[in-house]
Coordinates of C-alpha atoms and ligand atoms in Angstrom, one line a residue:
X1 CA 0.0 0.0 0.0
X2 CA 1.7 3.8 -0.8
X3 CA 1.6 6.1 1.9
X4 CA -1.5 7.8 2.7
X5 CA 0.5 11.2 1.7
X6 CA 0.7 10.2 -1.7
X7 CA -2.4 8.7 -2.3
X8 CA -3.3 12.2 -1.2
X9 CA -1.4 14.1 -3.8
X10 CA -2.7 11.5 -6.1
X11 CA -6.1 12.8 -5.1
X12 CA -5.5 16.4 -5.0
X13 CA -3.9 16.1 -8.8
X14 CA -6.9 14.3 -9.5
X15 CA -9.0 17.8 -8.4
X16 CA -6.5 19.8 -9.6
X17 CA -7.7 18.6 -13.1
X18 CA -11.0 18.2 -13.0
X19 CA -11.3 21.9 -11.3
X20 CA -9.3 24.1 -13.2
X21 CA -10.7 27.7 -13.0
X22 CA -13.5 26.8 -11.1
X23 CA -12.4 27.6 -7.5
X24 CA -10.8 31.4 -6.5
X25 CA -6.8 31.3 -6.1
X26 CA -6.3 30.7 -2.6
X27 CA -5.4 33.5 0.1
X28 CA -1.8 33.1 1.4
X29 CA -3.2 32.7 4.8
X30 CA -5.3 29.3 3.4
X31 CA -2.3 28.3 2.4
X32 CA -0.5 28.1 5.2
X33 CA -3.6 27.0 7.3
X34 CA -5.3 24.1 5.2
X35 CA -1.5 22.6 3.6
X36 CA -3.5 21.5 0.5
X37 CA -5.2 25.0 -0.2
X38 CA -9.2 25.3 -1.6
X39 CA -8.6 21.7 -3.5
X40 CA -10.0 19.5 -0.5
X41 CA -12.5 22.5 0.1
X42 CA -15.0 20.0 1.7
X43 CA -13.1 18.0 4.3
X44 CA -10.6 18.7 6.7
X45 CA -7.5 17.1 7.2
X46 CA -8.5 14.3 9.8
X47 CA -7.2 10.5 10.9
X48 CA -10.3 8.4 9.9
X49 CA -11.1 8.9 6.4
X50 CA -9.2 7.1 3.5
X51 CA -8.0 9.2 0.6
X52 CA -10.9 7.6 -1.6
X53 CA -13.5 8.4 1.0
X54 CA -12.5 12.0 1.0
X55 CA -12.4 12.5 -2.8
X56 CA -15.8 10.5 -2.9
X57 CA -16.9 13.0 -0.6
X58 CA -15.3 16.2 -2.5
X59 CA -16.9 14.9 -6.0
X60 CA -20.1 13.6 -5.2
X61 CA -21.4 15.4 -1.5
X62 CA -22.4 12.4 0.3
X63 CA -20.7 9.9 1.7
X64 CA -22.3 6.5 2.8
X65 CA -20.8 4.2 5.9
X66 CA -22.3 0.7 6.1
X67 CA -23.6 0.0 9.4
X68 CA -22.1 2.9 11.9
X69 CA -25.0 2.7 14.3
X70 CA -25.8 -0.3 16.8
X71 CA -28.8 -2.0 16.2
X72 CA -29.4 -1.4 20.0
X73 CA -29.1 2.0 19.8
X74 CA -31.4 2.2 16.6
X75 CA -34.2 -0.3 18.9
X76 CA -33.7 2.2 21.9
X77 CA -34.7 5.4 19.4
X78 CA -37.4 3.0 18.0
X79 CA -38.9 2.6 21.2
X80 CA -38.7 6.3 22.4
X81 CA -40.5 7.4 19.3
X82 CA -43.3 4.8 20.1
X83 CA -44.1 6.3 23.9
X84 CA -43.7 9.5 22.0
X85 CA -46.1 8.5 19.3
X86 CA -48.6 6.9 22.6
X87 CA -47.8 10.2 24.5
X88 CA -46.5 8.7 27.0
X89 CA -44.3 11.3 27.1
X90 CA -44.2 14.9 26.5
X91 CA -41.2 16.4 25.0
X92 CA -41.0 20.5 25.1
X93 CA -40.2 22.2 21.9
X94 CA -40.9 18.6 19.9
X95 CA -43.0 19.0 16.6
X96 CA -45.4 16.3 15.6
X97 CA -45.7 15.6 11.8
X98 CA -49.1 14.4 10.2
X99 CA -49.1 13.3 6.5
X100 CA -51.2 15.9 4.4
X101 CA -53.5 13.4 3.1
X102 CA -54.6 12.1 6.9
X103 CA -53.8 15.6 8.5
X104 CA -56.6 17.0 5.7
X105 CA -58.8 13.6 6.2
X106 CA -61.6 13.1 8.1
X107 CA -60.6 10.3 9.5
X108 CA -58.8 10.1 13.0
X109 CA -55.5 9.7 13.5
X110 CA -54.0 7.3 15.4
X111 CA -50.2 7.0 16.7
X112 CA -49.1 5.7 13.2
X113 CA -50.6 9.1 11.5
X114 CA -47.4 10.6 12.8
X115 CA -45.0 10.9 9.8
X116 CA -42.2 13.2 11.6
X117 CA -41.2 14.4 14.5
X118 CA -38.7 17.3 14.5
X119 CA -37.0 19.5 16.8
X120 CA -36.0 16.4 19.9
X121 CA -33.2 18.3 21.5
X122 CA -35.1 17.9 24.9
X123 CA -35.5 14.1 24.7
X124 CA -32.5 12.9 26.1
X125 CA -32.6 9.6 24.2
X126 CA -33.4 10.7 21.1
X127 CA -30.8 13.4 21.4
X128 CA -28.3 10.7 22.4
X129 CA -28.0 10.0 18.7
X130 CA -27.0 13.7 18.2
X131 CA -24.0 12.7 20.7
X132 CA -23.5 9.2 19.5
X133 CA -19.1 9.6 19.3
X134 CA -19.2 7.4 16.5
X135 CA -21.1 10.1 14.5
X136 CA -19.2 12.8 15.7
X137 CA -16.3 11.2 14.4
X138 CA -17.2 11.9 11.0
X139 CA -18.7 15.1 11.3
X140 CA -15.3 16.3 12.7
X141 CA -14.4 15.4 9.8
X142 CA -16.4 17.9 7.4
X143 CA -17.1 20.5 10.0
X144 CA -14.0 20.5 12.8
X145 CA -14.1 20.1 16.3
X146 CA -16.7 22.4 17.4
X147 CA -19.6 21.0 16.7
X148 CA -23.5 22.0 17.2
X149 CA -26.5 20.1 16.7
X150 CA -29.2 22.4 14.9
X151 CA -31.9 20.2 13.3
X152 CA -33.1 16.9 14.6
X153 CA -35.5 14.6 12.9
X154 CA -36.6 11.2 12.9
X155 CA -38.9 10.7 9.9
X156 CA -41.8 7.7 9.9
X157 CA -42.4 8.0 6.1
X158 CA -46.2 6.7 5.7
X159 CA -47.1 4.0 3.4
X160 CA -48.7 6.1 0.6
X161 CA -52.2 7.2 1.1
X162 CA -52.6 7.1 -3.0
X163 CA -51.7 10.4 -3.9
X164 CA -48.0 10.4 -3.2
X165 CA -48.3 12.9 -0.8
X166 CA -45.4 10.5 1.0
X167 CA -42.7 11.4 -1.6
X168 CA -40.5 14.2 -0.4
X169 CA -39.5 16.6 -3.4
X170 CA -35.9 17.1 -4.6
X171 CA -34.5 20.1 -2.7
X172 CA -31.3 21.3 -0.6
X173 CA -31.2 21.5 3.0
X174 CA -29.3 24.9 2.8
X175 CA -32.9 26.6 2.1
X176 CA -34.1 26.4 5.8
X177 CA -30.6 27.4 7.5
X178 CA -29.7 31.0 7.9
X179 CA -26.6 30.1 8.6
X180 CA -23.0 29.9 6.7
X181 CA -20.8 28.9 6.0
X182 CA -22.2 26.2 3.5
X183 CA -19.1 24.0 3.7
X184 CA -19.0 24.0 7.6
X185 CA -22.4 21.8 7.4
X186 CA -23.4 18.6 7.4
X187 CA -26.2 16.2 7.8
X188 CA -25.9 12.7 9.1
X189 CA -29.1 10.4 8.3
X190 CA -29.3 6.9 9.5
X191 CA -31.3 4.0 8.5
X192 CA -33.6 2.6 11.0
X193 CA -34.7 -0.2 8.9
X194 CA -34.2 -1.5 4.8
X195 CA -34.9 1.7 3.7
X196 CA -34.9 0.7 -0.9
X197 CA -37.1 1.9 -3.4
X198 CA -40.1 -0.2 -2.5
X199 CA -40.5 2.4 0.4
X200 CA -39.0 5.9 -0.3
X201 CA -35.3 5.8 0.0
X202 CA -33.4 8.5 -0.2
X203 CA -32.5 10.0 -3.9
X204 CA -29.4 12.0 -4.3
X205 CA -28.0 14.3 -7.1
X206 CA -24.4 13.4 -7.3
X207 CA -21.9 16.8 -7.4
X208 CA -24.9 18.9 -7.0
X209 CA -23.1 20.7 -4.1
X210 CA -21.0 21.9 -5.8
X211 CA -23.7 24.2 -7.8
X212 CA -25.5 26.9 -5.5
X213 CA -28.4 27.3 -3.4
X214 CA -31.2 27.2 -5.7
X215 CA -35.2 28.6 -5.7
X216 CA -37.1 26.4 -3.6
X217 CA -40.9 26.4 -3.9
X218 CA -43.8 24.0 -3.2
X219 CA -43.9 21.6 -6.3
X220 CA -47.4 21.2 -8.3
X221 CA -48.2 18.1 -6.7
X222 CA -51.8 17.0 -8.1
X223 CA -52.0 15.3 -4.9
X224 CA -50.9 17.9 -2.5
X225 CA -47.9 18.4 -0.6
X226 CA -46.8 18.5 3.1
X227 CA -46.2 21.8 4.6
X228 CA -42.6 23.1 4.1
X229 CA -41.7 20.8 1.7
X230 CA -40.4 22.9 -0.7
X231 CA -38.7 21.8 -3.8
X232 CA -36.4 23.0 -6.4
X233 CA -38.0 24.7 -8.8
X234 CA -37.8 23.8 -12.5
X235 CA -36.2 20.6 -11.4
X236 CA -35.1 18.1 -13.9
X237 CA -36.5 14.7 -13.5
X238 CA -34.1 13.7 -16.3
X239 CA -31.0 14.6 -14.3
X240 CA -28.5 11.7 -13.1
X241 CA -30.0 10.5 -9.9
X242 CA -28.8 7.5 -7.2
X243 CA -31.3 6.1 -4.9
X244 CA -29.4 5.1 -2.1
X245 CA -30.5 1.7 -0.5
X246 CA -29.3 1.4 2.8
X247 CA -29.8 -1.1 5.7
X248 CA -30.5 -0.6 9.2
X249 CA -27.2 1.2 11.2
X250 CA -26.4 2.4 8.0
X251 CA -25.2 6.3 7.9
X252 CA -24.9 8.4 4.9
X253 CA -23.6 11.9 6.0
X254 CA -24.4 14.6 3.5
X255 CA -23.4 18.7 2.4
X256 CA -26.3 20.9 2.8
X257 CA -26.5 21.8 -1.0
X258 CA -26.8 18.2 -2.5
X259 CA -30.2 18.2 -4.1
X260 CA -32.0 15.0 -2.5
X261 CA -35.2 13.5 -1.9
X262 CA -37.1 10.7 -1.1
X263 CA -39.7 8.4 -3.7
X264 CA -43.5 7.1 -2.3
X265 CA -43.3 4.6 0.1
X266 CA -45.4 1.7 -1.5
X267 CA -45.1 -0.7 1.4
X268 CA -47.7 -1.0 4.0
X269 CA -44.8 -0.5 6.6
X270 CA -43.5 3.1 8.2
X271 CA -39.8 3.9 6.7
X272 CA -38.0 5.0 10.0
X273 CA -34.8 6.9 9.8
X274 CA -33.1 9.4 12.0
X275 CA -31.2 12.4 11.4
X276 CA -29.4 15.9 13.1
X277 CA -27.9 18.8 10.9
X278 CA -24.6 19.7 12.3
X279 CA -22.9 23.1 11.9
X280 CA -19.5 24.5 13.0
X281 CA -19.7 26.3 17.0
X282 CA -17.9 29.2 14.6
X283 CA -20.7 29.3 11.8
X284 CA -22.1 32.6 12.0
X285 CA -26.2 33.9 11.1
X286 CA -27.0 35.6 8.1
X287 CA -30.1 37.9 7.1
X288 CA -31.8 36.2 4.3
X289 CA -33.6 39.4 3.5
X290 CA -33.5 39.6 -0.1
X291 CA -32.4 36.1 -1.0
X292 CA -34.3 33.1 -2.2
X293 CA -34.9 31.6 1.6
X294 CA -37.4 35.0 1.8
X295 CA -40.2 32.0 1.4
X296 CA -39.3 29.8 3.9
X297 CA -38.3 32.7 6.5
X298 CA -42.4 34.0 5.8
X299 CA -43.3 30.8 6.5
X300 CA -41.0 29.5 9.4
X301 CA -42.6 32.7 11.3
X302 CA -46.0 32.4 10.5
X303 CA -45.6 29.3 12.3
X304 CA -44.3 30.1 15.1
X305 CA -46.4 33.2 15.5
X306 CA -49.6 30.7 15.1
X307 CA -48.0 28.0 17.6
X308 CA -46.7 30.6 20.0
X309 CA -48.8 33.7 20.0
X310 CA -45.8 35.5 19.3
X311 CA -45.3 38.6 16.6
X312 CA -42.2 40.2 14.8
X313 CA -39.8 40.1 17.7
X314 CA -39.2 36.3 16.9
X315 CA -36.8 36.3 14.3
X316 CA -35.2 33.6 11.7
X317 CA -32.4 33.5 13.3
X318 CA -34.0 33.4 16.9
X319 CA -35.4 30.0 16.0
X320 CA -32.1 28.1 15.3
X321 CA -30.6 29.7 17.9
X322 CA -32.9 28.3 20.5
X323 CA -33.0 24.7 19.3
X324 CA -29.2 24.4 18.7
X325 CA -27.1 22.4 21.3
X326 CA -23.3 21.7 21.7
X327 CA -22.5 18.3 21.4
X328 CA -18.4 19.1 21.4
X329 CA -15.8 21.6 21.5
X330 CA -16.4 25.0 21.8
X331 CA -20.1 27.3 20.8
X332 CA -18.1 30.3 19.4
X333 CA -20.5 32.5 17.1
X334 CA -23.5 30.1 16.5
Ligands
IVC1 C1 -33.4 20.4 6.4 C2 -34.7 20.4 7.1 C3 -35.0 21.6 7.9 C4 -35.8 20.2 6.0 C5 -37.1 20.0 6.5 O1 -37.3 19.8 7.6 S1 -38.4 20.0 5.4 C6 -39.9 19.9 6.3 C7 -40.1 21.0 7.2 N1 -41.2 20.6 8.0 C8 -41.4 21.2 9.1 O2 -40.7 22.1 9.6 C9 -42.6 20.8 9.8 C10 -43.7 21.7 9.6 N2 -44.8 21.3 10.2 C11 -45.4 21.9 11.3 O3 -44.9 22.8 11.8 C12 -46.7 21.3 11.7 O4 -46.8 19.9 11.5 C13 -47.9 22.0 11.1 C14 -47.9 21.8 9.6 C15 -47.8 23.5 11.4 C16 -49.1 21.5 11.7 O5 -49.0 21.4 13.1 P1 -50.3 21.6 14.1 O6 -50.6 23.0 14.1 O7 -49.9 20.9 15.3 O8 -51.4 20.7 13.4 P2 -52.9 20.9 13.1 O9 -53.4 19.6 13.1 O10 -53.5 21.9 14.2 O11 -53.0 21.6 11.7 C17 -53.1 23.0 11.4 C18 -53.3 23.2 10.0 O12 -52.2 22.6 9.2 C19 -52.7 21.6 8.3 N3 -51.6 20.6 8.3 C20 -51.3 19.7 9.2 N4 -50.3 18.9 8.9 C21 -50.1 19.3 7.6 C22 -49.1 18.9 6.6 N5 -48.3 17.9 6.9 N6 -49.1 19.5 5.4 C23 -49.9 20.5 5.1 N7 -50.8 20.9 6.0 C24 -50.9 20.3 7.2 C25 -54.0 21.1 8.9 O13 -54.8 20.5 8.0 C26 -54.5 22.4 9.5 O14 -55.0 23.2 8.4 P3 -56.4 24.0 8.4 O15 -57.4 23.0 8.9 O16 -56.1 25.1 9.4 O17 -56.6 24.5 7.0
ATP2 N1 -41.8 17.1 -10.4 C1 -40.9 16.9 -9.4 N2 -40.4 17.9 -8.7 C2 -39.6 17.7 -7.7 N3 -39.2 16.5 -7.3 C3 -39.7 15.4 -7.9 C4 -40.6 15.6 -9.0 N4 -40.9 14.3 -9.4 C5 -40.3 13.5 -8.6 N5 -39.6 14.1 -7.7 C6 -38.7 13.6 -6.6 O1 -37.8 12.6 -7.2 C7 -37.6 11.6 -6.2 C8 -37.9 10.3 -6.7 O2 -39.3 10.2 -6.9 P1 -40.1 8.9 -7.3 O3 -41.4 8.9 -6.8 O4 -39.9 8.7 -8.8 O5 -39.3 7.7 -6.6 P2 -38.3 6.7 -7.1 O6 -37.5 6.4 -5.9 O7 -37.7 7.1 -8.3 O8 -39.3 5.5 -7.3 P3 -39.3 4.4 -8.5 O9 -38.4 3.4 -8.0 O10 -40.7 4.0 -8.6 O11 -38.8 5.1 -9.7 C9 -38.4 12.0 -5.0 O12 -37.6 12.8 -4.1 C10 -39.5 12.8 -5.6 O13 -40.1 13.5 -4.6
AKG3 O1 -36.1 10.9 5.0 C1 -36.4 11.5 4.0 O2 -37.3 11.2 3.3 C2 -35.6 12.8 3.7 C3 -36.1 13.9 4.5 C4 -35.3 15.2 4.2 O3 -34.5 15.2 3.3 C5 -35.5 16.4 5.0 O4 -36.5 16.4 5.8 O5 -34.8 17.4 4.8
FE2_4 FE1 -33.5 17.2 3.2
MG5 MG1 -39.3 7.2 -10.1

């Protein structure tokens, strides 16, 4: 085997050539700091990715590692979202997702109505996954050592009611964060079952992250569409696409520009996976006033203005602020 430094210079030729002219001649102070400057602009130098991995990473903005999470662990979450789903338990801050086509239904929902939960930074075993050093691992990896949790999901992807309403459309996470920077970022989603085609696995756009944040909008969905789930407009359906089948404990980790989503779930089985958006302690908030995330920043507010009783003084930013939590190092700007 050749030392890891030269499989690195292999790799970093490799960029060299496939980026010419793309990325900004580097600042004499990145080069000193980063040693390989702006060519591994998406990883950090780190001890526990190969070479491969971090080009796999750098070219295609996911990368997927086979069972990472115990299947204990992934029982215990299992079972914490079931006394959730019972309410067994209250959770503050926790948002409880219904499909559109059973929230809009006449008929009752029961505990398997519930097709998300969001926002479980005060559920200590939920959260654990959030703190899980195996995942943090990895995220050091893309986002350094000071690491915040800022988005926490666990998604229970319905079998479809008949209208697709379970698909989730193509879009980048970058459009709900009013944060940067974009490379400091990263979202870990993890498998809490087969999760294949048959029920709604994830769909990714390779490379897409290295395009820009594009305009997110609801898609005309004959059959309707859950709330917030934008989706890129004027999307492609024709562009290169990988459905990513993955087994329980399996982990793909994932920049916040990739354009993913998820296909119908036609099983008559829940599709449970769990996820937390991490972002750099040294990230830093910026005013979307103006931009394309205008949309969602209307609607995040309305929301919370509804839920809360609240008015103006609730900003964006206010509402990431509050829900974020430092799982290690240092919470510098964020
Ligand atoms: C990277 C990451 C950030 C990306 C994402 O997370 S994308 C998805 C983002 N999703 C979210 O943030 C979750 C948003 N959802 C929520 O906040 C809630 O579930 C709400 C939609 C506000 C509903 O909550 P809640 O008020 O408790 O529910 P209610 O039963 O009282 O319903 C109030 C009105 O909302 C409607 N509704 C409920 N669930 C959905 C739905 N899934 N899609 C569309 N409309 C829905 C419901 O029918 C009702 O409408 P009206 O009867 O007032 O017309
Ligand atoms: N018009 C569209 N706009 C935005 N996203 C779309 C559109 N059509 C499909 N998608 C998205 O593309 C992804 C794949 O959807 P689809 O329902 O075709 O699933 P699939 O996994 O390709 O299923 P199958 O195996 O049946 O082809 C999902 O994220 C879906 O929401
Ligand atoms: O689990 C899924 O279907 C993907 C969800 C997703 O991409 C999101 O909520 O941002
Ligand atoms: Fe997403
Ligand atoms: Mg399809």
């Amino acid at each position: 085997m050749s030392r890891p430094s030269a499989r690195l210079r292999v790799i970093i030729n490799h960029l060299d050539r496939h980026s010419a002219g793309i990325r900004a001649a580097p600042t004499s102070a990145q080069t000193v700091s980063y040693g390989h400057p702006q060519r591994l602009r998406y990883t950090l130098d780190n001890d526990l990715l190969t070479p491969e991995q971090r080009l796999f990473y750098e070219e295609n903005g996911f990368l997927l590692i086979r069972n990472l999470v115990s299947t204990q662990d992934i029982d215990r979450f299992r079972k914490e979202f079931e006394r959730i789903c019972r309410q067994q338990i209250k959770v503050p801050g926790l948002v409880v997702m219904r499909d559109v086509a059973i929230a809009k239904s006449e008929f009752v929902p029961d505990q398997r109505a519930v097709s998300k939960v969001q926002d479980f930074q005060e559920d200590p075993e939920l959260f654990r996954y959030c703190s899980l050093p195996k995942i943090l691992k990895y995220v050091e990896c893309f986002i350094g050592p000071n690491i915040m949790a800022m988005h926490t999901m666990l998604i229970n992807k319905p079998p479809d009611a008949g209208k697709k309403t379970s698909r989730h459309p193509m879009h980048q996470d970058l459009h709900y964060f009013p944060f940067r920077p974009v490379d400091r970022i990263v979202c870990a989603w993890t498998a809490m079952e087969t999760v294949n085609r048959q029920n709604g696995c994830l769909v990714v756009l390779p490379g897409s992250h290295k395009g820009t944040l594009q305009e997110h909008d609801y898609p005309e969905w004959e059959g309707g569409v859950n709330k917030m789930y934008h989706g890129v407009r004027d999307y492609d359906p024709e562009h290169p696409r990988v459905h990513l089948e993955m087994e329980k404990g399996d982990t793909v980790f994932f920049h916040p520009l990739l354009i993913h989503g998820s296909g119908m779930n036609q099983t008559p089985g829940f599709r449970k996976a769990i996820s937390c958006h991490y972002a750099s302690g040294d990230c830093y908030y910026i005013d979307v006033k103006g931009t394309t995330q205008e949309n969602i920043e209307k609607e995040v507010k309305e929301i919370v203005a509804r839920r809360h009783g609240v008015g103006d003084e609730v900003t964006f930013k206010d509402t990431w602020e509050i829900r974020g939590r430092l799982v290690q190092g240092e919470r510098i700007s964020m």
